Short mmCIF file of C-alpha atoms in Angstrom, two decimals:
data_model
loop_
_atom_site.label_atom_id
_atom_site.label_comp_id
_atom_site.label_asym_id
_atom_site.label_seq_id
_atom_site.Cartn_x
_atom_site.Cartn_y
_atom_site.Cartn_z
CA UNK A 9 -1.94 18.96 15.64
CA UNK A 10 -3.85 20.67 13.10
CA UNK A 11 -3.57 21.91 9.78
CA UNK A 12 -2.38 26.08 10.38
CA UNK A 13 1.42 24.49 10.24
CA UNK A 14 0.50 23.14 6.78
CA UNK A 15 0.76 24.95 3.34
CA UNK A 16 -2.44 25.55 1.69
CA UNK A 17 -2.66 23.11 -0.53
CA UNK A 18 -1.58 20.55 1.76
CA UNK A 19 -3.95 21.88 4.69
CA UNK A 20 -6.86 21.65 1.87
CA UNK A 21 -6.05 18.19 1.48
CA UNK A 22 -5.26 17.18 4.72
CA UNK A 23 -9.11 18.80 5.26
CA UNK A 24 -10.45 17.07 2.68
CA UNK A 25 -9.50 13.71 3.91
CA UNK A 26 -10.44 14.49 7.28
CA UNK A 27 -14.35 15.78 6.44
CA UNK A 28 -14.97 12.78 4.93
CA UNK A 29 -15.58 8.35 6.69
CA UNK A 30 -13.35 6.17 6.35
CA UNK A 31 -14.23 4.34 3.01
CA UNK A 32 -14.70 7.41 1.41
CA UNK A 33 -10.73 8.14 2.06
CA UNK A 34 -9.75 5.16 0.38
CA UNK A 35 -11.78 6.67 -2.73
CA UNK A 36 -10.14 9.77 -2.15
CA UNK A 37 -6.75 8.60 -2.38
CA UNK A 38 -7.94 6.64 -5.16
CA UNK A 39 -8.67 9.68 -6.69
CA UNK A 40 -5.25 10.92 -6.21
CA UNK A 41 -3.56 8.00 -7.28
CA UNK A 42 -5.01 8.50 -10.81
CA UNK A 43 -4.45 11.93 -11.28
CA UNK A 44 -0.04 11.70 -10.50
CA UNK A 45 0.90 13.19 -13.73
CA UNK A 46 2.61 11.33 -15.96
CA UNK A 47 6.40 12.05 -15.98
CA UNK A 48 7.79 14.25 -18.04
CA UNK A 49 9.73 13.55 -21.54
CA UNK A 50 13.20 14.28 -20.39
CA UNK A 51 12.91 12.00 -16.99
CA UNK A 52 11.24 9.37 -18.82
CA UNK A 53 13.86 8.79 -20.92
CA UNK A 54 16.26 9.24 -18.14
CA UNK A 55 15.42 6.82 -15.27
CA UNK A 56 19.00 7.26 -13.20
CA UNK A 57 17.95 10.97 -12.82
CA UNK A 58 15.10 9.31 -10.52
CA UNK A 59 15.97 8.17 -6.79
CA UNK A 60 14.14 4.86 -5.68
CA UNK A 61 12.53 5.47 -1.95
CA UNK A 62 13.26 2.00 -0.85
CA UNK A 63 11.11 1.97 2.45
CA UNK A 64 8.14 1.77 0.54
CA UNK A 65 6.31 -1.49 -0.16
CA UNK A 66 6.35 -1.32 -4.09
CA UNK A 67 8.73 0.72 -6.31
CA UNK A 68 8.53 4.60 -5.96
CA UNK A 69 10.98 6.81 -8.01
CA UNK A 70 11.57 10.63 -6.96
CA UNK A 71 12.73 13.77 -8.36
CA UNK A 72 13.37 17.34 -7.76
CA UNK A 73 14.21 20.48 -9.50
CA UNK A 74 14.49 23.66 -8.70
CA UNK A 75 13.05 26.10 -10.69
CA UNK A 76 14.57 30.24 -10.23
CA UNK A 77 12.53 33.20 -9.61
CA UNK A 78 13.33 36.19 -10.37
CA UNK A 79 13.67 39.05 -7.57
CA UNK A 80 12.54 38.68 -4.55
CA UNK A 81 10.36 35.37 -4.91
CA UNK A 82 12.42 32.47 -3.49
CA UNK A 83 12.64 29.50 -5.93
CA UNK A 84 10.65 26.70 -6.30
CA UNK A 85 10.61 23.31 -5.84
CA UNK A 86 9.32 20.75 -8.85
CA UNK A 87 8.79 17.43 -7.32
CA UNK A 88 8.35 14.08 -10.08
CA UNK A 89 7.30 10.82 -8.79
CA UNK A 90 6.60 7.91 -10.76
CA UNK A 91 4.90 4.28 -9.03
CA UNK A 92 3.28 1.68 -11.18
CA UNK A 93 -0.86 1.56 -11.54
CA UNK A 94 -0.29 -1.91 -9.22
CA UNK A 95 0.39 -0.01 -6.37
CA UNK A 96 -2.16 2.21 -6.11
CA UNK A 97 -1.65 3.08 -2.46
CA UNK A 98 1.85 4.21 -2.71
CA UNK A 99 0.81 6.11 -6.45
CA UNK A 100 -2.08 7.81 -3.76
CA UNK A 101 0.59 9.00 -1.44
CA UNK A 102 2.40 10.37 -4.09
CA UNK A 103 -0.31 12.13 -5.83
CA UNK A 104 -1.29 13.95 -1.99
CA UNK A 105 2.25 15.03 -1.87
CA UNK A 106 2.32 16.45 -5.37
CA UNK A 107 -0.36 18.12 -5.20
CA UNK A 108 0.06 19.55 -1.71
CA UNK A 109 3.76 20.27 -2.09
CA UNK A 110 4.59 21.14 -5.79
CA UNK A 111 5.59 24.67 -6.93
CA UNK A 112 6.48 25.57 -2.84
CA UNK A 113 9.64 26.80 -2.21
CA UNK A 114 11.94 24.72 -0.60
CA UNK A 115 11.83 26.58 3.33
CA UNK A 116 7.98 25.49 2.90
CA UNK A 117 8.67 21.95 2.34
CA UNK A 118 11.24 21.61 5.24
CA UNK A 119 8.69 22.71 7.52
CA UNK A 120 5.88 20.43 6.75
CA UNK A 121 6.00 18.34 10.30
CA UNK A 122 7.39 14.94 9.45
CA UNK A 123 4.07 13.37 10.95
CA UNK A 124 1.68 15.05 8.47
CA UNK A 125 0.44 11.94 6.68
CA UNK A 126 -1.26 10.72 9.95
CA UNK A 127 -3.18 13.56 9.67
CA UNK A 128 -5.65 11.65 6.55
CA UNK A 129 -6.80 9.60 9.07
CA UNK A 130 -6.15 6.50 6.96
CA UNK A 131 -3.84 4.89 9.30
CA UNK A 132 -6.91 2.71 10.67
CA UNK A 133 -7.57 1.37 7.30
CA UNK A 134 -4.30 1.00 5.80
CA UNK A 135 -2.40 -0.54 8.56
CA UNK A 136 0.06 1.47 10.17
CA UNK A 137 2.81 -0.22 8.19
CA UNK A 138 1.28 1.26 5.25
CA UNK A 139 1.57 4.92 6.80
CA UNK A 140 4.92 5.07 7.25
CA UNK A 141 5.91 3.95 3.62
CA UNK A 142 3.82 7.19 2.93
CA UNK A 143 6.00 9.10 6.02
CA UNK A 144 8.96 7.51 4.36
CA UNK A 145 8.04 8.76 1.25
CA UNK A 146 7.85 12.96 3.26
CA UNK A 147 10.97 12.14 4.49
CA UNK A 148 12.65 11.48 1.66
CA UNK A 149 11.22 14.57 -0.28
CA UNK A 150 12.55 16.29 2.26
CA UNK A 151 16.26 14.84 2.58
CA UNK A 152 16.33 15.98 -1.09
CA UNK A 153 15.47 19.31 -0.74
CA UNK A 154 17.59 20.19 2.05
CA UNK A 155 20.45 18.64 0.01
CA UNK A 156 19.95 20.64 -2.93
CA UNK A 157 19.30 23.54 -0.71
CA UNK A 158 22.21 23.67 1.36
CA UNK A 159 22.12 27.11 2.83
CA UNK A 160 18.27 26.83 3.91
CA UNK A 161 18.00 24.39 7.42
CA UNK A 162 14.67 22.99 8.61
CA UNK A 163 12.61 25.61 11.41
CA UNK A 164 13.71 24.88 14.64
CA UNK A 165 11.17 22.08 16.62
CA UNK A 166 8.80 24.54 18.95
CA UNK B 6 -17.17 -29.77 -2.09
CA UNK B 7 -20.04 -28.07 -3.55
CA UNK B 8 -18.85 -26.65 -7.02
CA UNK B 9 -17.78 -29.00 -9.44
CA UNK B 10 -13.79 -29.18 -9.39
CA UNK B 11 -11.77 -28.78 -12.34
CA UNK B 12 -9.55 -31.64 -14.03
CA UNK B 13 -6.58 -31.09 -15.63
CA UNK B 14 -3.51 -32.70 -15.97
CA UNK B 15 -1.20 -30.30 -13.84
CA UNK B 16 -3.63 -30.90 -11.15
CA UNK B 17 -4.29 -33.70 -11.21
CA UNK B 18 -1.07 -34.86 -10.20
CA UNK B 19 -1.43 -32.85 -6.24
CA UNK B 20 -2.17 -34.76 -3.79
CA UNK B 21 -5.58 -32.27 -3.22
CA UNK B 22 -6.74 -31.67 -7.38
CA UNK B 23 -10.00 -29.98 -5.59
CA UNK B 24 -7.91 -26.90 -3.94
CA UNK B 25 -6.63 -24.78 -7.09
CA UNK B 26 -8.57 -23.54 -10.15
CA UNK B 27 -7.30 -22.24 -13.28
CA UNK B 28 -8.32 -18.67 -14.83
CA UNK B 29 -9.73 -20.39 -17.92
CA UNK B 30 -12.10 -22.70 -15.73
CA UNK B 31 -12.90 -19.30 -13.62
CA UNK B 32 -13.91 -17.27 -16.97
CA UNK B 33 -15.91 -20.23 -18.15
CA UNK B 34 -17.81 -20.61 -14.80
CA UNK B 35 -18.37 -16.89 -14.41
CA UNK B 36 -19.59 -16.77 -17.74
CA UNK B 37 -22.32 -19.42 -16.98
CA UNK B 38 -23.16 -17.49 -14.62
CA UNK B 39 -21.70 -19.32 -11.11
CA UNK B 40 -21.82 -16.13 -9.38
CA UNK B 41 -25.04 -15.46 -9.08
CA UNK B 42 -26.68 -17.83 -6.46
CA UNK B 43 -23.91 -17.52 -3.70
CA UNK B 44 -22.77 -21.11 -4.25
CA UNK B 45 -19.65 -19.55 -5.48
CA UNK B 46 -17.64 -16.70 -3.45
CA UNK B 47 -14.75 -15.28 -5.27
CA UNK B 48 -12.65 -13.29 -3.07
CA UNK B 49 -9.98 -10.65 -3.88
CA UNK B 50 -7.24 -10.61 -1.26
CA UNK B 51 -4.24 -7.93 -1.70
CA UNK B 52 -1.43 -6.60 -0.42
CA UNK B 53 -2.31 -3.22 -2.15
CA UNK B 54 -5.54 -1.96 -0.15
CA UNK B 55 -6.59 -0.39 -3.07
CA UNK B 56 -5.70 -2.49 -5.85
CA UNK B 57 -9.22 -4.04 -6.08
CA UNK B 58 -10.80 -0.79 -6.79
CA UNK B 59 -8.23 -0.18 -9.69
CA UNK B 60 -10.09 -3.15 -11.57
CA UNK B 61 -10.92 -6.50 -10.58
CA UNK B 62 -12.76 -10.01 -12.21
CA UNK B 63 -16.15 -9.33 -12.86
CA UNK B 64 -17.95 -10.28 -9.62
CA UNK B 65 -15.37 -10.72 -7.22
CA UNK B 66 -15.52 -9.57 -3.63
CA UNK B 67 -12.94 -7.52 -2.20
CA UNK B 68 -11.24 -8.68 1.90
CA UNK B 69 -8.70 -7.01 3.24
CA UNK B 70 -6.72 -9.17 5.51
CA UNK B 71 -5.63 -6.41 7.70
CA UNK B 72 -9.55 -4.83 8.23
CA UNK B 73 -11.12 -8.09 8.17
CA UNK B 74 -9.70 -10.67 8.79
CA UNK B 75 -7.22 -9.16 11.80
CA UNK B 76 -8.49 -8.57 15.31
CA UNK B 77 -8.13 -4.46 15.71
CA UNK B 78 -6.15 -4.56 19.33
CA UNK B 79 -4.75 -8.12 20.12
CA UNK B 80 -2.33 -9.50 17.55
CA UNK B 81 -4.34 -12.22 16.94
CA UNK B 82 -7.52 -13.22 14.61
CA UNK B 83 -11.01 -12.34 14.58
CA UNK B 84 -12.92 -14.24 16.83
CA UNK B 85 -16.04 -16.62 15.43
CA UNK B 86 -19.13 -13.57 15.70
CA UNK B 87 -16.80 -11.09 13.70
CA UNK B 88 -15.74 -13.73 11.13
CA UNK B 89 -19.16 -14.74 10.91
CA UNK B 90 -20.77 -10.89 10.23
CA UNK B 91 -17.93 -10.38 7.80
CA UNK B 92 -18.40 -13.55 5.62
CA UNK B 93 -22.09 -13.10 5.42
CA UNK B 94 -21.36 -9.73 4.58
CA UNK B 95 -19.54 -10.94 1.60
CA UNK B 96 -22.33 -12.88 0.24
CA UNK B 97 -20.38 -16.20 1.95
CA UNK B 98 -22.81 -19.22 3.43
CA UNK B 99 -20.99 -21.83 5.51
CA UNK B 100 -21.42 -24.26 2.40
CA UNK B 101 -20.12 -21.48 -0.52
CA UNK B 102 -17.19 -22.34 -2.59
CA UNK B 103 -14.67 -19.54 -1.87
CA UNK B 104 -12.56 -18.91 -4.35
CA UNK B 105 -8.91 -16.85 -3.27
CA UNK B 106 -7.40 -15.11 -5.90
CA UNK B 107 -4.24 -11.92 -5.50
CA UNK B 108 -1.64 -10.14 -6.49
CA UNK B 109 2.09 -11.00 -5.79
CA UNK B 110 1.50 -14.60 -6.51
CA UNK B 111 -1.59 -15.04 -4.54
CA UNK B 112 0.61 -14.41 -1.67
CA UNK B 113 -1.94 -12.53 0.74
CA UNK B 114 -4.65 -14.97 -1.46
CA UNK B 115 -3.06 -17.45 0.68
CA UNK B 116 -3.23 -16.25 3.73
CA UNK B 117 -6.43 -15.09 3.41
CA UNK B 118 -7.39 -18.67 2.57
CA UNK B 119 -5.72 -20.44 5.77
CA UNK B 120 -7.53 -17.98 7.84
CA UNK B 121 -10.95 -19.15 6.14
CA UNK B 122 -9.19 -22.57 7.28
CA UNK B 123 -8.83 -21.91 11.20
CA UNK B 124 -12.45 -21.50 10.81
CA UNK B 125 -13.16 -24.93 9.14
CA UNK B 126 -14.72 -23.40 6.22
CA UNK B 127 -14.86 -26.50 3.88
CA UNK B 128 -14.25 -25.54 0.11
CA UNK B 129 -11.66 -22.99 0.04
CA UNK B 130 -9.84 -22.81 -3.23
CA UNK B 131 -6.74 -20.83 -5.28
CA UNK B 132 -7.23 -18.98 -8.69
CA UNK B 133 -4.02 -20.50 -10.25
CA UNK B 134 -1.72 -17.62 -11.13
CA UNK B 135 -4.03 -15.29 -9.58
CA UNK B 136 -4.31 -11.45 -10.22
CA UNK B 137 -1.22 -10.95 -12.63
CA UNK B 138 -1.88 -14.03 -14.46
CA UNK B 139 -5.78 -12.67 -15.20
CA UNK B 140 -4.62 -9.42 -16.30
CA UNK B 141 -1.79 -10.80 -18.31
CA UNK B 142 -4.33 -12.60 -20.25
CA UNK B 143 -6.29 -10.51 -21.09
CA UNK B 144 -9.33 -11.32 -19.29
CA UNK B 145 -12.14 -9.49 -18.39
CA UNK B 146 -12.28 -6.68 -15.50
CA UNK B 147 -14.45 -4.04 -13.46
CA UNK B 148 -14.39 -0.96 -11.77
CA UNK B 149 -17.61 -1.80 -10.51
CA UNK B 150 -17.78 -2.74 -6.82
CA UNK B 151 -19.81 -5.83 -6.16
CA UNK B 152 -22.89 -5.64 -3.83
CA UNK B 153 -23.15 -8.97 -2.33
CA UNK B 154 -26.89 -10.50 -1.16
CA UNK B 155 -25.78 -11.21 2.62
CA UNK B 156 -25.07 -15.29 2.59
CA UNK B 157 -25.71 -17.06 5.98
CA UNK B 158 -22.93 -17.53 8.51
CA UNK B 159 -23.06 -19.33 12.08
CA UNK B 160 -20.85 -18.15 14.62
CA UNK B 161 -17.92 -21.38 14.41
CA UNK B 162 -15.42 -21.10 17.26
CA UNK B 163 -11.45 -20.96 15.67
CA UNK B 164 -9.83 -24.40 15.73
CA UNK B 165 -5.96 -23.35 15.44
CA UNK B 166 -4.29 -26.40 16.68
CA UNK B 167 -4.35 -28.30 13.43
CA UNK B 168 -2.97 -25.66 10.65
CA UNK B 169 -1.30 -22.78 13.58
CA UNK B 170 1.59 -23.08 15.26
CA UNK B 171 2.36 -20.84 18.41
CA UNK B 172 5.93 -20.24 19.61
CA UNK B 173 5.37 -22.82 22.64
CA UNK B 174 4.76 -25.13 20.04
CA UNK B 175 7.86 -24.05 17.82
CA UNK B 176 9.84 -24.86 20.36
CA UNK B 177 8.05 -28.20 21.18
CA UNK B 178 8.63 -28.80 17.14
CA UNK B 179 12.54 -29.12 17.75
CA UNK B 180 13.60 -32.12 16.08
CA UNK B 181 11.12 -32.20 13.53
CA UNK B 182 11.68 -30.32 10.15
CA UNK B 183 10.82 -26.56 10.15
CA UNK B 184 10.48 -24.28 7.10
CA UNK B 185 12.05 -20.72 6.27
CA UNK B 186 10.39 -19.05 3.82
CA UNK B 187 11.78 -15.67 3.93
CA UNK B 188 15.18 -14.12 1.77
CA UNK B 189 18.22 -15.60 1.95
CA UNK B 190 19.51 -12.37 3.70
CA UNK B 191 16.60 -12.79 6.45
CA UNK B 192 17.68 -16.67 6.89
CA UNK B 193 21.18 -15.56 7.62
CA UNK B 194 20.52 -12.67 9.49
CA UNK B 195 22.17 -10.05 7.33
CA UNK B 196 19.63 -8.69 7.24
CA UNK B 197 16.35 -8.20 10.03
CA UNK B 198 13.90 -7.12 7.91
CA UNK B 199 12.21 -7.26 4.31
CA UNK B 200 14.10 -5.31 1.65
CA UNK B 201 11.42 -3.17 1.81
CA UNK B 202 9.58 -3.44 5.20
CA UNK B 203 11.24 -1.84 7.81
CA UNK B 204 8.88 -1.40 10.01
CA UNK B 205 8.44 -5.56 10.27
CA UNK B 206 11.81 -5.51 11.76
CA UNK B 207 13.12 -7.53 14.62
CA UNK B 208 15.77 -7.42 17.53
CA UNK B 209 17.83 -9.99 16.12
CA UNK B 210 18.56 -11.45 13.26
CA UNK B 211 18.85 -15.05 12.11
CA UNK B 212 16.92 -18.28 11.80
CA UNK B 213 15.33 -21.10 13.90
CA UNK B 214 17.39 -23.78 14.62
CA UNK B 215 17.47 -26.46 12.35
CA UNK B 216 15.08 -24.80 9.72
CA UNK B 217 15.51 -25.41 5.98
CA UNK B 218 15.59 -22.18 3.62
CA UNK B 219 12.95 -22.20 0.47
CA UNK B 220 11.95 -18.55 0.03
CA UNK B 221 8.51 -18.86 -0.59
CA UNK B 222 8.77 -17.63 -4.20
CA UNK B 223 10.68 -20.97 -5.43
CA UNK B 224 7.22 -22.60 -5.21
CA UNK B 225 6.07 -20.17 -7.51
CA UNK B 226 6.60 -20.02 -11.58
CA UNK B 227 6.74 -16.37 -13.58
CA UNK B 228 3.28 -15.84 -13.87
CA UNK B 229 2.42 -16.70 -10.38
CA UNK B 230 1.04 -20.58 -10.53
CA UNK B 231 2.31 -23.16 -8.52
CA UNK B 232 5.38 -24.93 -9.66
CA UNK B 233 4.39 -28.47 -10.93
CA UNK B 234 4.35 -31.56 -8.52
CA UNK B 235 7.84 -32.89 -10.05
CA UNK B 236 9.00 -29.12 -9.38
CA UNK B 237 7.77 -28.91 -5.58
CA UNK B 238 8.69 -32.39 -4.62
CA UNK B 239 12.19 -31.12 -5.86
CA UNK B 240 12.29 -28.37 -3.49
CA UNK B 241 10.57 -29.64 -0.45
CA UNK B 242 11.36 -33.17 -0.83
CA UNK B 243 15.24 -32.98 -2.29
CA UNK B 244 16.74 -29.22 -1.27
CA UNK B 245 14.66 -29.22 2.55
CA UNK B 246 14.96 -33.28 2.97
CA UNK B 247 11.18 -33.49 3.83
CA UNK B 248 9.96 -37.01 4.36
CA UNK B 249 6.67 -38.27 3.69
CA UNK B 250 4.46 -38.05 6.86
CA UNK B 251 6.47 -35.33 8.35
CA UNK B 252 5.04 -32.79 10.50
CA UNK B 253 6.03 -29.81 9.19
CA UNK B 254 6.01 -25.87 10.09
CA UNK B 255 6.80 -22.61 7.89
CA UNK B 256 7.19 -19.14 9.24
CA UNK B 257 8.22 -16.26 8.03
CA UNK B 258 7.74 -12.56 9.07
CA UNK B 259 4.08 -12.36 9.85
CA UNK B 260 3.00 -15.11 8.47
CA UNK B 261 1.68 -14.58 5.18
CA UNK B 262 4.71 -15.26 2.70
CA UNK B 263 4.33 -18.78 4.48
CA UNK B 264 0.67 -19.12 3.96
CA UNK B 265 1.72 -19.80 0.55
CA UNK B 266 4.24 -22.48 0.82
CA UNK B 267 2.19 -24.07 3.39
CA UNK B 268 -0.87 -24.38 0.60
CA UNK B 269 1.77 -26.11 -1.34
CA UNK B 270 3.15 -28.57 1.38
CA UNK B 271 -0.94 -29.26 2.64
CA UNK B 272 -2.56 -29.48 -0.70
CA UNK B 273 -0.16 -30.14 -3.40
CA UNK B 274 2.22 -32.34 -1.93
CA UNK B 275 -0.40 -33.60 0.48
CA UNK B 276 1.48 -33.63 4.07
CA UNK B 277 -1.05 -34.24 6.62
CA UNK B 278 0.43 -32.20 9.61
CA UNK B 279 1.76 -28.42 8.19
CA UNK B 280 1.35 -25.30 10.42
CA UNK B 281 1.99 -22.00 9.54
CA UNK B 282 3.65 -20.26 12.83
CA UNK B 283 2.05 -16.48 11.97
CA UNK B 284 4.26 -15.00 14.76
CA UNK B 285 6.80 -16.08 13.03
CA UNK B 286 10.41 -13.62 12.75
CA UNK B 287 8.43 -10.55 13.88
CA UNK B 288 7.80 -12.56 17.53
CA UNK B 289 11.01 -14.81 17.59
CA UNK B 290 13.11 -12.51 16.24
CA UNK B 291 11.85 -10.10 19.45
CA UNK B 292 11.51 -12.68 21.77
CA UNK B 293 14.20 -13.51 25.39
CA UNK B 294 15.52 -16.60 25.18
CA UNK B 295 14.56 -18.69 22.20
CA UNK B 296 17.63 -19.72 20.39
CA UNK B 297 19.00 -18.52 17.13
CA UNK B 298 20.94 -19.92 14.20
CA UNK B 299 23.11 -17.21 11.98
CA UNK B 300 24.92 -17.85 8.70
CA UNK B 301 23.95 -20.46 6.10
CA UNK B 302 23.79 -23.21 8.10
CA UNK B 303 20.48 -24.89 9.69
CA UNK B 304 22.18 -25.59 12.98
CA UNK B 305 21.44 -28.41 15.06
CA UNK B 306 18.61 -29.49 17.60
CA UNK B 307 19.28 -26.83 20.82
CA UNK B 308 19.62 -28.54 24.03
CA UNK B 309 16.87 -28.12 26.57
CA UNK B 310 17.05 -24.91 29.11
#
């Protein structure tokens, strides 16, 4: 697989990871673990409003929103994760998939192949078990979006 | 043992004093400089791969148990060569004091340290409280990766038999006592995985027959240290019915929640004969034909095939 099926930003990353060796990646997801925004006001003060993805290793909240465009321009999707700074890893995942799939509309997020994260190349030094908290973590994303997007489906499987 | 070994009062009361450390006697050491000549290893060992980059004690060396301390195709350890290149690596002579400190309660500090153990390496040792318990006080951390001066290493064969228990010799055990470390729910079989490990599943779900439940973190207080000698000998001795002399072995899933009781059992209550069975739920659980205990109750010795 490679990274055409991929939105841009998530193709960038996904290329990113994938130019650089191995320990590097680890410092790259470092890197994105750090920069997960912080959540906003009105979750923080609301923690029901966020979903906990329980496959994951250490605590990872969710959230979505859609945000309407006007016209033509489908809507967008917001996406809000929050993990603790002990859990780096998982706060790493989350930070790839907000930056790679915030702001897309929701058709663009069904269609990211469920298999994506393999594509860092990480799996060698994060133990497989690792990768699929961070598949776990797509998959969920994804669950919420179709159900808040009913009338959209996920692309057929070519 | 090569680096003096603290005395305290809480220790002192283990059967093996010389195997823990507390984060005050760390900062003081570190402070007088013990890291610098390689007679002293301190070793980070995490869950969280990345954890150690977030900030870590001044001078510490990171391992990673899955990277170096697993063998990359056979689910099994690194042999003696590999084990040997990767301690030098880490600045780690055959004679260095290695000190094992973690997060989650020095749980994969543990395991780290009874691999060090299949390889006879002498002084092997547990920061007290470990990761959280540093932090939480305050003490003194680094971004900075350390750059070890390669120690010396011979290649030492692994010597499994006396701390490893294989499923042939699980069920050779029957009749003597056997550990459970994992959740209540995994004891009964409710449930057949971790709360949050799916992926570390099995086919069935249950116990071994005849094994006593302590989930590993009884053996732990809140901020991660050991529970006292009075505490342990409560648990292991009173709740599992452990005898003095017994020949003990704790499982769990993979074998590194019980890495930590079985530091307890071996060092701090002193039994001579503990294994740690490392295929623990993830193989028996899978495995045709071993027998399997639901519900609450132990069970009872299973009569030969």
């Amino acid at each position: 697989m490679n990274t055409s099926a991929l939105p841009a930003a998530l193709a960038e990353i996904v290329d990113d990871f994938q130019a650089l060796t191995e320990p590097e990646r680890l410092q790259l997801l470092l890197e994105f673990s750090r920069g997960l925004p912080e959540l906003p006001e009105r979750l923080k003060d609301h923690p029901e409003l966020m979903e906990q993805v329980v496959e994951c290793q250490t605590p990872l909240f969710l959230s979505i929103e859609t945000e309407p465009h006007d016209g033509d321009t489908p809507d967008v999707v917001r996406l809000f994760f929050k993990a603790p700074a002990e859990a780096p890893t998982t706060r790493g995942f989350a930070g790839v998939l907000h930056e790679g799939l915030d702001g897309l509309s929701a058709q663009q997020i069904l269609d990211v192949p469920d298999d994506m994260p393999e594509l860092l190349g990480l799996t060698r030094a994060i133990t497989p078990l690792r990768m699929r908290g961070m598949s776990a973590m797509l998959g969920r994303v994804k669950r919420k979006v179709a159900a808040a997007a009913p009338q959209q489906s996920p692309a057929p499987h070519s | 043992m090569s680096y003096p070994v603290e005395q305290n009062e809480k220790f002192a009361a283990y059967a093996r004093p010389e195997r823990l450390v507390s984060t005050e006697w760390l900062a003081g050491a570190i402070e007088a400089g013990a890291l610098d000549g390689g007679e002293l290893v301190v070793l980070e060992s995490d869950e969280d791969v990345l954890l150690y980059e977030t900030g870590h004690i001044p001078g510490a060396v990171k391992i990673d148990w899955h990277t170096d301390l697993n063998d990359e195709v056979t689910r099994d350890f690194v042999d003696g060569a590999t084990f040997a290149a990767m301690a030098a690596a880490k600045g780690i002579s055959r004679e260095s004091s290695v000190f094992f400190y973690g997060d989650k309660s020095n749980w994969w500090a543990t395991y780290a340290l009874w691999v060090f153990t299949l390889f006879g390496h002498e002084d092997v040792r547990i920061l007290d409280g470990g990761r959280d318990k540093w932090i939480a006080e305050g003490r003194p951390t680094t971004t900075e990766t350390t750059v070890p001066t390669p120690g010396e290493y011979p290649v030492v064969e692994r010597n499994d038999a006396p701390v490893r228990a294989f499923k042939e010799d699980v069920l050779a055990h029957f009749g003597k006592p056997l550990i459970d470390v994992r959740s209540p729910e995994e004891y009964t079989g409710q449930r057949t995985h971790m709360p949050a490990y799916p992926e570390e599943g099995a086919m069935r779900g249950g116990h071994i027959p005849t094994a006593a439940s302590i989930p590993w973190g009884r053996a732990a207080a809140e901020d991660g240290t050991y529970r006292n000698r009075t505490e342990l000998e409560a648990l292991y001795l009173g709740e599992a019915g452990l005898k003095e002399g017994d020949d003990v072995v704790a499982y769990c899933r993979i074998g590194e929640r019980s890495s930590h009781s079985w530091f307890a059992l071996k060092y701090l209550l002193g039994f001579d004969t503990v294994r740690n069975y490392d295929g623990s739920w993830t193989e028996w659980g899978n495995a045709v034909r071993v027998p399997i205990v639901r519900g609450t109750e132990r069970g009872t010795v299973p009569s030969a095939r």
